[in-house]
PDB file of C-alpha atoms and ligand atoms in Angstrom:
ATOM      1  CA  MET A   1     115.094  71.196 108.099  1.00 68.00           C
ATOM      2  CA  VAL A   2     113.052  74.334 107.339  1.00 81.00           C
ATOM      3  CA  GLU A   3     112.150  74.739 103.692  1.00 89.00           C
ATOM      4  CA  ALA A   4     113.934  77.763 102.218  1.00 93.00           C
ATOM      5  CA  LEU A   5     112.124  80.746 100.750  1.00 96.00           C
ATOM      6  CA  PRO A   6     113.089  81.843  97.231  1.00 97.00           C
ATOM      7  CA  SER A   7     114.817  85.206  96.701  1.00 97.00           C
ATOM      8  CA  VAL A   8     112.854  88.173  98.074  1.00 98.00           C
ATOM      9  CA  ALA A   9     113.018  91.890  97.244  1.00 98.00           C
ATOM     10  CA  PHE A  10     111.498  94.663  99.354  1.00 98.00           C
ATOM     11  CA  LEU A  11     111.004  97.733  97.170  1.00 98.00           C
ATOM     12  CA  GLY A  12     110.389 100.361  99.821  1.00 98.00           C
ATOM     13  CA  ALA A  13     111.643  98.880 103.087  1.00 98.00           C
ATOM     14  CA  GLY A  14     110.483 101.565 105.519  1.00 96.00           C
ATOM     15  CA  ALA A  15     108.381 101.084 108.655  1.00 94.00           C
ATOM     16  CA  MET A  16     106.221  98.239 107.363  1.00 95.00           C
ATOM     17  CA  GLY A  17     108.389  96.733 104.610  1.00 97.00           C
ATOM     18  CA  GLY A  18     111.369  96.909 106.965  1.00 96.00           C
ATOM     19  CA  ALA A  19     109.392  95.198 109.754  1.00 94.00           C
ATOM     20  CA  ILE A  20     108.530  92.267 107.516  1.00 96.00           C
ATOM     21  CA  LEU A  21     112.094  92.082 106.224  1.00 97.00           C
ATOM     22  CA  ARG A  22     113.399  91.947 109.805  1.00 95.00           C
ATOM     23  CA  GLY A  23     110.825  89.252 110.580  1.00 94.00           C
ATOM     24  CA  VAL A  24     112.121  87.068 107.779  1.00 95.00           C
ATOM     25  CA  VAL A  25     115.730  87.568 108.910  1.00 94.00           C
ATOM     26  CA  ALA A  26     114.871  86.902 112.570  1.00 92.00           C
ATOM     27  CA  SER A  27     112.939  83.734 111.671  1.00 92.00           C
ATOM     28  CA  GLY A  28     116.169  82.151 110.478  1.00 92.00           C
ATOM     29  CA  ILE A  29     114.347  80.717 107.460  1.00 94.00           C
ATOM     30  CA  PRO A  30     116.987  80.424 104.738  1.00 94.00           C
ATOM     31  CA  VAL A  31     116.315  82.631 101.701  1.00 95.00           C
ATOM     32  CA  ASP A  32     117.847  81.138  98.554  1.00 94.00           C
ATOM     33  CA  GLY A  33     119.333  83.984  96.557  1.00 90.00           C
ATOM     34  CA  GLY A  34     119.068  86.364  99.499  1.00 95.00           C
ATOM     35  CA  ILE A  35     117.043  89.444 100.336  1.00 97.00           C
ATOM     36  CA  THR A  36     117.379  92.777  98.554  1.00 98.00           C
ATOM     37  CA  ALA A  37     115.880  95.988  99.924  1.00 98.00           C
ATOM     38  CA  THR A  38     115.578  99.372  98.240  1.00 98.00           C
ATOM     39  CA  ASN A  39     114.889 102.800  99.722  1.00 98.00           C
ATOM     40  CA  ARG A  40     115.354 106.258  98.285  1.00 98.00           C
ATOM     41  CA  THR A  41     117.806 107.690 100.783  1.00 98.00           C
ATOM     42  CA  ALA A  42     121.148 106.392 102.011  1.00 98.00           C
ATOM     43  CA  ALA A  43     120.036 107.149 105.592  1.00 97.00           C
ATOM     44  CA  ARG A  44     117.073 104.782 105.288  1.00 97.00           C
ATOM     45  CA  ALA A  45     119.112 102.141 103.508  1.00 97.00           C
ATOM     46  CA  ALA A  46     121.756 102.291 106.238  1.00 97.00           C
ATOM     47  CA  GLU A  47     119.140 101.252 108.847  1.00 97.00           C
ATOM     48  CA  LEU A  48     119.196  97.790 107.281  1.00 96.00           C
ATOM     49  CA  ASP A  49     122.974  97.481 107.101  1.00 92.00           C
ATOM     50  CA  GLY A  50     124.406  94.479 108.862  1.00 92.00           C
ATOM     51  CA  LEU A  51     121.289  92.299 108.651  1.00 95.00           C
ATOM     52  CA  ALA A  52     122.436  88.815 107.671  1.00 93.00           C
ATOM     53  CA  GLY A  53     121.815  87.977 104.018  1.00 94.00           C
ATOM     54  CA  VAL A  54     120.368  91.406 103.164  1.00 97.00           C
ATOM     55  CA  ARG A  55     121.621  93.696 100.418  1.00 97.00           C
ATOM     56  CA  SER A  56     120.312  97.192 101.139  1.00 98.00           C
ATOM     57  CA  ILE A  57     120.339  99.598  98.196  1.00 98.00           C
ATOM     58  CA  ALA A  58     119.920 103.396  98.341  1.00 98.00           C
ATOM     59  CA  LEU A  59     118.418 104.592  95.065  1.00 98.00           C
ATOM     60  CA  GLU A  60     120.139 107.967  95.453  1.00 98.00           C
ATOM     61  CA  GLN A  61     123.415 106.046  95.112  1.00 97.00           C
ATOM     62  CA  GLU A  62     122.316 103.280  92.748  1.00 97.00           C
ATOM     63  CA  THR A  63     119.539 104.562  90.493  1.00 97.00           C
ATOM     64  CA  SER A  64     118.953 101.159  88.864  1.00 97.00           C
ATOM     65  CA  GLY A  65     118.392  99.565  92.289  1.00 98.00           C
ATOM     66  CA  ASN A  66     114.697  98.750  91.802  1.00 98.00           C
ATOM     67  CA  ALA A  67     115.352  97.213  88.390  1.00 97.00           C
ATOM     68  CA  VAL A  68     118.135  95.059  89.852  1.00 96.00           C
ATOM     69  CA  ALA A  69     116.095  94.016  92.894  1.00 97.00           C
ATOM     70  CA  ALA A  70     113.007  93.214  90.791  1.00 97.00           C
ATOM     71  CA  SER A  71     114.673  90.045  89.515  1.00 97.00           C
ATOM     72  CA  ALA A  72     113.766  88.309  92.818  1.00 98.00           C
ATOM     73  CA  ARG A  73     111.112  85.579  92.824  1.00 98.00           C
ATOM     74  CA  ILE A  74     109.000  87.396  95.463  1.00 98.00           C
ATOM     75  CA  VAL A  75     108.804  91.179  95.026  1.00 98.00           C
ATOM     76  CA  VAL A  76     107.210  93.020  97.953  1.00 98.00           C
ATOM     77  CA  VAL A  77     105.957  96.508  97.103  1.00 98.00           C
ATOM     78  CA  GLY A  78     106.296  98.641 100.240  1.00 97.00           C
ATOM     79  CA  VAL A  79     106.217 102.237  98.973  1.00 98.00           C
ATOM     80  CA  LYS A  80     103.417 104.697  99.805  1.00 96.00           C
ATOM     81  CA  PRO A  81     100.189 103.938  97.896  1.00 94.00           C
ATOM     82  CA  ALA A  82     100.418 106.986  95.604  1.00 94.00           C
ATOM     83  CA  MET A  83     103.881 105.878  94.446  1.00 96.00           C
ATOM     84  CA  VAL A  84     102.853 102.342  93.508  1.00 97.00           C
ATOM     85  CA  PRO A  85     101.869 102.862  89.813  1.00 97.00           C
ATOM     86  CA  ASP A  86     105.184 104.572  88.941  1.00 97.00           C
ATOM     87  CA  LEU A  87     107.152 101.902  90.758  1.00 98.00           C
ATOM     88  CA  LEU A  88     105.282  99.120  88.908  1.00 98.00           C
ATOM     89  CA  ASP A  89     105.954 100.820  85.539  1.00 98.00           C
ATOM     90  CA  GLU A  90     109.622 101.030  86.504  1.00 98.00           C
ATOM     91  CA  ILE A  91     110.005  97.363  87.449  1.00 98.00           C
ATOM     92  CA  ALA A  92     107.630  95.752  84.919  1.00 98.00           C
ATOM     93  CA  PRO A  93     110.323  95.144  82.251  1.00 98.00           C
ATOM     94  CA  HIS A  94     112.662  93.573  84.823  1.00 98.00           C
ATOM     95  CA  LEU A  95     110.367  91.022  86.495  1.00 98.00           C
ATOM     96  CA  ARG A  96     111.008  87.356  85.892  1.00 97.00           C
ATOM     97  CA  GLU A  97     108.274  85.285  84.316  1.00 96.00           C
ATOM     98  CA  ASP A  98     107.445  83.465  87.573  1.00 97.00           C
ATOM     99  CA  ALA A  99     107.614  86.595  89.753  1.00 98.00           C
ATOM    100  CA  ILE A 100     105.166  86.876  92.636  1.00 98.00           C
ATOM    101  CA  VAL A 101     104.413  90.540  93.354  1.00 98.00           C
ATOM    102  CA  VAL A 102     103.080  91.226  96.851  1.00 98.00           C
ATOM    103  CA  SER A 103     101.559  94.568  97.783  1.00 98.00           C
ATOM    104  CA  ILE A 104     101.558  95.961 101.294  1.00 97.00           C
ATOM    105  CA  ALA A 105     100.203  99.309 100.044  1.00 96.00           C
ATOM    106  CA  ALA A 106      96.873 100.185 101.638  1.00 93.00           C
ATOM    107  CA  GLY A 107      93.993 100.686  99.224  1.00 92.00           C
ATOM    108  CA  VAL A 108      95.769  99.796  95.975  1.00 95.00           C
ATOM    109  CA  THR A 109      93.712  97.133  94.190  1.00 95.00           C
ATOM    110  CA  LEU A 110      94.810  93.961  92.453  1.00 97.00           C
ATOM    111  CA  ALA A 111      93.335  95.485  89.275  1.00 96.00           C
ATOM    112  CA  THR A 112      95.715  98.463  89.542  1.00 96.00           C
ATOM    113  CA  PHE A 113      98.641  96.072  89.900  1.00 97.00           C
ATOM    114  CA  ALA A 114      97.488  94.030  86.905  1.00 97.00           C
ATOM    115  CA  ALA A 115      97.137  97.193  84.809  1.00 97.00           C
ATOM    116  CA  HIS A 116     100.795  98.120  85.394  1.00 98.00           C
ATOM    117  CA  LEU A 117     102.421  94.682  85.200  1.00 98.00           C
ATOM    118  CA  PRO A 118     103.003  92.185  82.376  1.00 97.00           C
ATOM    119  CA  ALA A 119     100.003  89.906  81.705  1.00 95.00           C
ATOM    120  CA  GLY A 120     100.112  86.799  83.865  1.00 95.00           C
ATOM    121  CA  THR A 121     102.196  88.297  86.703  1.00 97.00           C
ATOM    122  CA  ARG A 122     101.070  86.734  89.974  1.00 98.00           C
ATOM    123  CA  VAL A 123      99.862  89.391  92.417  1.00 98.00           C
ATOM    124  CA  LEU A 124      98.747  89.258  96.055  1.00 98.00           C
ATOM    125  CA  ARG A 125      97.534  92.097  98.228  1.00 98.00           C
ATOM    126  CA  SER A 126      98.251  92.184 101.942  1.00 98.00           C
ATOM    127  CA  MET A 127      97.202  94.259 104.930  1.00 97.00           C
ATOM    128  CA  PRO A 128      99.589  93.821 107.851  1.00 97.00           C
ATOM    129  CA  ASN A 129      99.345  95.860 111.058  1.00 95.00           C
ATOM    130  CA  THR A 130     101.982  97.667 113.113  1.00 95.00           C
ATOM    131  CA  PRO A 131     102.566  94.891 115.702  1.00 95.00           C
ATOM    132  CA  ALA A 132     104.525  93.348 112.791  1.00 94.00           C
ATOM    133  CA  THR A 133     107.455  95.312 114.227  1.00 92.00           C
ATOM    134  CA  VAL A 134     107.367  93.032 117.301  1.00 93.00           C
ATOM    135  CA  GLY A 135     106.486  89.863 115.393  1.00 93.00           C
ATOM    136  CA  ARG A 136     102.807  89.957 116.436  1.00 96.00           C
ATOM    137  CA  ALA A 137     101.027  91.151 113.293  1.00 97.00           C
ATOM    138  CA  VAL A 138      97.691  90.117 111.927  1.00 98.00           C
ATOM    139  CA  THR A 139      98.038  90.156 108.145  1.00 98.00           C
ATOM    140  CA  GLY A 140      95.139  89.822 105.726  1.00 98.00           C
ATOM    141  CA  LEU A 141      96.167  88.271 102.432  1.00 98.00           C
ATOM    142  CA  ALA A 142      94.151  88.310  99.190  1.00 98.00           C
ATOM    143  CA  ALA A 143      95.405  86.609  96.037  1.00 98.00           C
ATOM    144  CA  ALA A 144      94.424  87.263  92.431  1.00 98.00           C
ATOM    145  CA  ALA A 145      92.474  84.389  90.866  1.00 97.00           C
ATOM    146  CA  ASP A 146      95.437  82.951  88.928  1.00 97.00           C
ATOM    147  CA  VAL A 147      97.761  82.632  91.950  1.00 98.00           C
ATOM    148  CA  THR A 148      98.400  78.944  92.662  1.00 98.00           C
ATOM    149  CA  PRO A 149      98.066  77.358  96.124  1.00 97.00           C
ATOM    150  CA  GLU A 150     101.873  76.867  96.170  1.00 97.00           C
ATOM    151  CA  GLU A 151     102.473  80.560  95.445  1.00 97.00           C
ATOM    152  CA  ARG A 152      99.952  81.562  98.112  1.00 98.00           C
ATOM    153  CA  ALA A 153     101.674  79.265 100.593  1.00 97.00           C
ATOM    154  CA  LEU A 154     105.060  80.906  99.906  1.00 97.00           C
ATOM    155  CA  VAL A 155     103.689  84.382 100.597  1.00 98.00           C
ATOM    156  CA  ARG A 156     101.848  83.124 103.655  1.00 98.00           C
ATOM    157  CA  ARG A 157     105.136  81.784 105.065  1.00 96.00           C
ATOM    158  CA  LEU A 158     106.745  85.160 104.446  1.00 96.00           C
ATOM    159  CA  PHE A 159     104.100  86.996 106.503  1.00 97.00           C
ATOM    160  CA  GLU A 160     103.946  84.292 109.166  1.00 96.00           C
ATOM    161  CA  THR A 161     107.481  85.337 110.153  1.00 94.00           C
ATOM    162  CA  VAL A 162     105.871  88.471 111.674  1.00 94.00           C
ATOM    163  CA  GLY A 163     102.652  87.014 113.091  1.00 97.00           C
ATOM    164  CA  SER A 164      99.315  85.492 112.066  1.00 98.00           C
ATOM    165  CA  VAL A 165      97.886  85.400 108.548  1.00 98.00           C
ATOM    166  CA  ILE A 166      94.267  85.330 107.408  1.00 98.00           C
ATOM    167  CA  GLU A 167      93.523  84.579 103.750  1.00 98.00           C
ATOM    168  CA  VAL A 168      90.487  86.460 102.459  1.00 98.00           C
ATOM    169  CA  GLU A 169      88.855  87.559  99.211  1.00 98.00           C
ATOM    170  CA  GLU A 170      90.028  90.965  98.033  1.00 97.00           C
ATOM    171  CA  SER A 171      86.583  92.404  98.840  1.00 97.00           C
ATOM    172  CA  GLN A 172      87.260  91.596 102.520  1.00 98.00           C
ATOM    173  CA  ILE A 173      90.604  93.430 102.729  1.00 97.00           C
ATOM    174  CA  ASP A 174      89.021  96.809 103.580  1.00 96.00           C
ATOM    175  CA  PRO A 175      86.646  95.316 106.201  1.00 97.00           C
ATOM    176  CA  LEU A 176      89.597  93.394 107.706  1.00 98.00           C
ATOM    177  CA  SER A 177      91.560  96.613 107.805  1.00 97.00           C
ATOM    178  CA  THR A 178      88.868  98.268 109.947  1.00 98.00           C
ATOM    179  CA  ILE A 179      89.413  95.550 112.580  1.00 98.00           C
ATOM    180  CA  SER A 180      93.077  94.484 112.612  1.00 98.00           C
ATOM    181  CA  GLY A 181      94.614  97.270 110.512  1.00 96.00           C
ATOM    182  CA  SER A 182      93.196 100.136 112.569  1.00 97.00           C
ATOM    183  CA  GLY A 183      92.713  97.962 115.663  1.00 98.00           C
ATOM    184  CA  PRO A 184      95.971  98.817 117.422  1.00 97.00           C
ATOM    185  CA  ALA A 185      94.751 102.449 117.539  1.00 98.00           C
ATOM    186  CA  TYR A 186      91.505 101.364 119.234  1.00 98.00           C
ATOM    187  CA  VAL A 187      93.483  99.452 121.861  1.00 98.00           C
ATOM    188  CA  PHE A 188      95.826 102.390 122.507  1.00 98.00           C
ATOM    189  CA  LEU A 189      92.810 104.700 122.861  1.00 98.00           C
ATOM    190  CA  LEU A 190      91.248 102.416 125.475  1.00 98.00           C
ATOM    191  CA  ILE A 191      94.552 102.348 127.363  1.00 98.00           C
ATOM    192  CA  GLU A 192      94.773 106.159 127.256  1.00 98.00           C
ATOM    193  CA  GLU A 193      91.252 106.520 128.609  1.00 98.00           C
ATOM    194  CA  LEU A 194      91.741 104.003 131.410  1.00 98.00           C
ATOM    195  CA  THR A 195      94.951 105.855 132.332  1.00 98.00           C
ATOM    196  CA  LYS A 196      92.952 109.096 132.611  1.00 98.00           C
ATOM    197  CA  ALA A 197      90.461 107.363 134.907  1.00 98.00           C
ATOM    198  CA  ALA A 198      93.355 106.314 137.149  1.00 98.00           C
ATOM    199  CA  ILE A 199      94.788 109.850 137.222  1.00 98.00           C
ATOM    200  CA  GLY A 200      91.292 111.035 138.160  1.00 98.00           C
ATOM    201  CA  LYS A 201      91.475 108.727 141.179  1.00 98.00           C
ATOM    202  CA  GLY A 202      94.590 110.469 142.457  1.00 98.00           C
ATOM    203  CA  PHE A 203      97.387 108.344 141.031  1.00 98.00           C
ATOM    204  CA  ALA A 204     100.540 109.902 139.601  1.00 98.00           C
ATOM    205  CA  GLU A 205     100.799 109.637 135.834  1.00 98.00           C
ATOM    206  CA  SER A 206     103.575 107.037 136.016  1.00 98.00           C
ATOM    207  CA  GLU A 207     101.478 104.869 138.348  1.00 98.00           C
ATOM    208  CA  ALA A 208      98.369 105.350 136.242  1.00 98.00           C
ATOM    209  CA  ARG A 209     100.215 104.358 133.075  1.00 98.00           C
ATOM    210  CA  LEU A 210     101.701 101.303 134.722  1.00 98.00           C
ATOM    211  CA  MET A 211      98.296 100.165 135.980  1.00 98.00           C
ATOM    212  CA  ALA A 212      96.461 100.686 132.697  1.00 98.00           C
ATOM    213  CA  GLU A 213      99.187  99.476 130.342  1.00 98.00           C
ATOM    214  CA  GLN A 214     100.204  96.412 132.320  1.00 98.00           C
ATOM    215  CA  THR A 215      96.545  95.484 132.840  1.00 98.00           C
ATOM    216  CA  PHE A 216      96.011  95.379 129.063  1.00 98.00           C
ATOM    217  CA  ILE A 217      99.278  93.542 128.498  1.00 98.00           C
ATOM    218  CA  GLY A 218      98.629  91.116 131.366  1.00 98.00           C
ATOM    219  CA  ALA A 219      95.006  90.455 130.411  1.00 98.00           C
ATOM    220  CA  THR A 220      95.865  89.756 126.776  1.00 98.00           C
ATOM    221  CA  ALA A 221      98.761  87.505 127.837  1.00 98.00           C
ATOM    222  CA  LEU A 222      96.307  85.625 130.070  1.00 98.00           C
ATOM    223  CA  LEU A 223      93.839  85.371 127.184  1.00 98.00           C
ATOM    224  CA  GLU A 224      96.543  83.915 124.972  1.00 97.00           C
ATOM    225  CA  ALA A 225      98.053  81.567 127.553  1.00 98.00           C
ATOM    226  CA  SER A 226      94.709  80.205 128.782  1.00 98.00           C
ATOM    227  CA  GLY A 227      93.168  79.645 125.346  1.00 96.00           C
ATOM    228  CA  GLU A 228      89.832  80.558 126.983  1.00 97.00           C
ATOM    229  CA  ASP A 229      87.042  82.612 125.517  1.00 98.00           C
ATOM    230  CA  PRO A 230      87.353  86.291 126.589  1.00 98.00           C
ATOM    231  CA  ALA A 231      83.748  86.274 127.798  1.00 97.00           C
ATOM    232  CA  GLU A 232      84.594  83.360 130.112  1.00 97.00           C
ATOM    233  CA  LEU A 233      87.698  85.119 131.458  1.00 98.00           C
ATOM    234  CA  ARG A 234      85.600  88.230 132.062  1.00 97.00           C
ATOM    235  CA  ARG A 235      83.031  86.183 133.984  1.00 95.00           C
ATOM    236  CA  ARG A 236      85.834  84.846 136.202  1.00 95.00           C
ATOM    237  CA  VAL A 237      86.765  88.354 137.389  1.00 95.00           C
ATOM    238  CA  THR A 238      83.134  89.411 137.746  1.00 95.00           C
ATOM    239  CA  SER A 239      81.678  88.056 140.969  1.00 94.00           C
ATOM    240  CA  PRO A 240      77.908  88.378 141.364  1.00 95.00           C
ATOM    241  CA  LYS A 241      76.992  91.632 143.109  1.00 94.00           C
ATOM    242  CA  GLY A 242      80.687  92.609 143.161  1.00 95.00           C
ATOM    243  CA  THR A 243      82.504  95.770 142.169  1.00 97.00           C
ATOM    244  CA  THR A 244      83.571  94.649 138.667  1.00 97.00           C
ATOM    245  CA  GLU A 245      79.982  93.731 137.872  1.00 97.00           C
ATOM    246  CA  ARG A 246      78.930  97.322 138.607  1.00 97.00           C
ATOM    247  CA  ALA A 247      81.652  98.755 136.362  1.00 97.00           C
ATOM    248  CA  VAL A 248      80.908  96.360 133.513  1.00 96.00           C
ATOM    249  CA  ALA A 249      77.205  97.224 133.728  1.00 96.00           C
ATOM    250  CA  VAL A 250      78.075 100.913 133.259  1.00 96.00           C
ATOM    251  CA  LEU A 251      80.336 100.123 130.302  1.00 96.00           C
ATOM    252  CA  GLN A 252      77.605  98.033 128.713  1.00 94.00           C
ATOM    253  CA  GLU A 253      75.151 100.930 129.009  1.00 96.00           C
ATOM    254  CA  ALA A 254      77.311 102.578 126.340  1.00 94.00           C
ATOM    255  CA  ASP A 255      76.371  99.704 123.973  1.00 95.00           C
ATOM    256  CA  LEU A 256      79.970  98.997 123.037  1.00 95.00           C
ATOM    257  CA  ALA A 257      78.957  96.525 120.327  1.00 95.00           C
ATOM    258  CA  ALA A 258      77.034  99.233 118.485  1.00 97.00           C
ATOM    259  CA  LEU A 259      79.848 101.720 119.095  1.00 97.00           C
ATOM    260  CA  PHE A 260      82.472  99.391 117.561  1.00 98.00           C
ATOM    261  CA  ALA A 261      80.135  98.640 114.657  1.00 98.00           C
ATOM    262  CA  ARG A 262      79.749 102.385 113.993  1.00 98.00           C
ATOM    263  CA  ALA A 263      83.463 103.075 114.339  1.00 98.00           C
ATOM    264  CA  THR A 264      84.463 100.293 111.955  1.00 98.00           C
ATOM    265  CA  ASP A 265      81.690 101.295 109.516  1.00 98.00           C
ATOM    266  CA  ALA A 266      83.149 104.815 109.502  1.00 98.00           C
ATOM    267  CA  ALA A 267      86.610 103.409 108.719  1.00 97.00           C
ATOM    268  CA  LEU A 268      85.121 101.333 105.894  1.00 97.00           C
ATOM    269  CA  ALA A 269      83.302 104.345 104.451  1.00 96.00           C
ATOM    270  CA  ARG A 270      86.584 106.272 104.512  1.00 95.00           C
ATOM    271  CA  ALA A 271      88.396 103.401 102.727  1.00 93.00           C
ATOM    272  CA  ARG A 272      85.757 103.613  99.970  1.00 91.00           C
ATOM    273  CA  GLU A 273      86.177 107.411  99.725  1.00 92.00           C
ATOM    274  CA  LEU A 274      89.959 106.998  99.453  1.00 89.00           C
ATOM    275  CA  ALA A 275      89.523 104.365  96.717  1.00 85.00           C
ATOM    276  CA  ALA A 276      87.311 106.830  94.836  1.00 84.00           C
ATOM    277  CA  GLY A 277      89.990 109.520  95.209  1.00 79.00           C
ATOM    278  CA  VAL A 278      87.995 111.694  97.625  1.00 76.00           C
TER     279      VAL A 278
HETATM  280  N1  LIG B 301     102.636 101.549 108.711  1.00 82.94           N
HETATM  281  C1  LIG B 301     101.501 100.856 108.730  1.00 82.94           C
HETATM  282  O1  LIG B 301     100.819 100.701 109.724  1.00 82.94           O
HETATM  283  C2  LIG B 301     101.021 100.169 107.489  1.00 82.94           C
HETATM  284  C3  LIG B 301     100.066  99.162 107.603  1.00 82.94           C
HETATM  285  C4  LIG B 301      99.641  98.516 106.475  1.00 82.94           C
HETATM  286  C5  LIG B 301     100.147  98.905 105.248  1.00 82.94           C
HETATM  287  N2  LIG B 301     101.066  99.896 105.162  1.00 82.94           N
HETATM  288  C6  LIG B 301     101.543 100.289 103.848  1.00 82.94           C
HETATM  289  O2  LIG B 301     102.938 100.162 103.792  1.00 82.94           O
HETATM  290  C7  LIG B 301     103.429 101.079 102.818  1.00 82.94           C
HETATM  291  C8  LIG B 301     104.607 101.800 103.385  1.00 82.94           C
HETATM  292  O3  LIG B 301     104.200 102.496 104.547  1.00 82.94           O
HETATM  293  P1  LIG B 301     105.242 102.787 105.696  1.00 82.94           P
HETATM  294  O4  LIG B 301     104.481 103.226 106.861  1.00 82.94           O
HETATM  295  O5  LIG B 301     106.183 101.628 105.804  1.00 82.94           O
HETATM  296  O6  LIG B 301     106.000 104.061 105.033  1.00 82.94           O
HETATM  297  P2  LIG B 301     107.531 104.442 105.060  1.00 82.94           P
HETATM  298  O7  LIG B 301     108.144 104.107 106.371  1.00 82.94           O
HETATM  299  O8  LIG B 301     107.657 105.840 104.533  1.00 82.94           O
HETATM  300  O9  LIG B 301     108.181 103.444 103.979  1.00 82.94           O
HETATM  301  C9  LIG B 301     108.182 103.678 102.607  1.00 82.94           C
HETATM  302  C10 LIG B 301     109.614 103.467 102.122  1.00 82.94           C
HETATM  303  O10 LIG B 301     109.635 103.517 100.702  1.00 82.94           O
HETATM  304  C11 LIG B 301     110.866 104.102 100.302  1.00 82.94           C
HETATM  305  N3  LIG B 301     110.723 104.594  98.933  1.00 82.94           N
HETATM  306  C12 LIG B 301     110.153 105.734  98.485  1.00 82.94           C
HETATM  307  N4  LIG B 301     110.158 105.770  97.152  1.00 82.94           N
HETATM  308  C13 LIG B 301     110.726 104.619  96.731  1.00 82.94           C
HETATM  309  C14 LIG B 301     111.004 104.054  95.465  1.00 82.94           C
HETATM  310  N5  LIG B 301     110.690 104.677  94.335  1.00 82.94           N
HETATM  311  N6  LIG B 301     111.577 102.835  95.413  1.00 82.94           N
HETATM  312  C15 LIG B 301     111.893 102.166  96.545  1.00 82.94           C
HETATM  313  N7  LIG B 301     111.657 102.643  97.778  1.00 82.94           N
HETATM  314  C16 LIG B 301     111.090 103.852  97.867  1.00 82.94           C
HETATM  315  C17 LIG B 301     111.098 105.178 101.326  1.00 82.94           C
HETATM  316  O11 LIG B 301     112.483 105.484 101.368  1.00 82.94           O
HETATM  317  P3  LIG B 301     112.993 106.904 101.925  1.00 82.94           P
HETATM  318  O12 LIG B 301     112.481 107.023 103.331  1.00 82.94           O
HETATM  319  O13 LIG B 301     114.471 106.794 101.852  1.00 82.94           O
HETATM  320  O14 LIG B 301     112.398 107.953 100.992  1.00 82.94           O
HETATM  321  C18 LIG B 301     110.579 104.536 102.613  1.00 82.94           C
HETATM  322  O15 LIG B 301     111.610 103.888 103.349  1.00 82.94           O
HETATM  323  C19 LIG B 301     102.292 102.017 102.445  1.00 82.94           C
HETATM  324  O16 LIG B 301     101.845 101.721 101.138  1.00 82.94           O
HETATM  325  C20 LIG B 301     101.240 101.713 103.482  1.00 82.94           C
HETATM  326  O17 LIG B 301      99.938 101.834 102.938  1.00 82.94           O
HETATM  327  C21 LIG B 301     101.527 100.523 106.262  1.00 82.94           C
END
């Protein structure tokens, strides 16, 4: 028998909040007291209609929706970062004493949450990535110092419904974001570029896309299924003096390690600028 989650509210259940909400529903984990979701527009709210155990509220129809939903034990804040302080001010008087507030808003610090919530409110900050929509997220989770191991475990279970979870210190959330948060974009870029190489070799776009996309999907499925180290799997397709060896040697001339270090450093520098309001 799976242990139930306590009541959960998603304030701002758009692309990311909605993905996590759907993950919880799809997991079949019972949620005592149910799930409540709020969005501004009726159109957005309607996207969640019909999900088992979910009450979806449109604030344009029910203006007190956030206040009502904030009585859940776990309150996930899924609005855009700039909207977070106003939302916290709105819900602060309605939170229960043992509320666990979980942020998915990029760049908003635990200190900002604490400044807008009643003293003692438990707060965690998370950084999921877009594969959450297909249940394959990597989510970084950082808890404020007063969050208990039991509370952390509850929030971990929530995010594990959409993929893997890594618990880190808050100072590591931005670095993590440069790897797994932005990472899907790096992978898509590599796929785009390999597709172009195929088109350059005379393949039609549909063939080129199939080759590049299915090679990434197939190789990562092999990585996962085999449990092997990627370097070992690479060695297995790289025979000495063979064709792959030549190609890999050219790729390595580009010093990919240094390139990824520079790219992720640039993302980190931008996260710091955004935090400073630049
Ligand atoms: N997408 C990502 O890859 C990603 C990754 C990590 C973190 N995040 C974070 O996730 C958060 C949401 O991003 P998103 O991409 O999911 O954006 P999104 O699709 O626009 O979702 C935000 C939702 O909040 C609703 N909303 C706006 N004001 C509200 C209010 N006062 N109360 C309740 N709901 C309200 C919006 O409803 P309406 O549409 O009806 O106005 C919308 O559905 C951001 O803080 C972002 O930093 C996103």
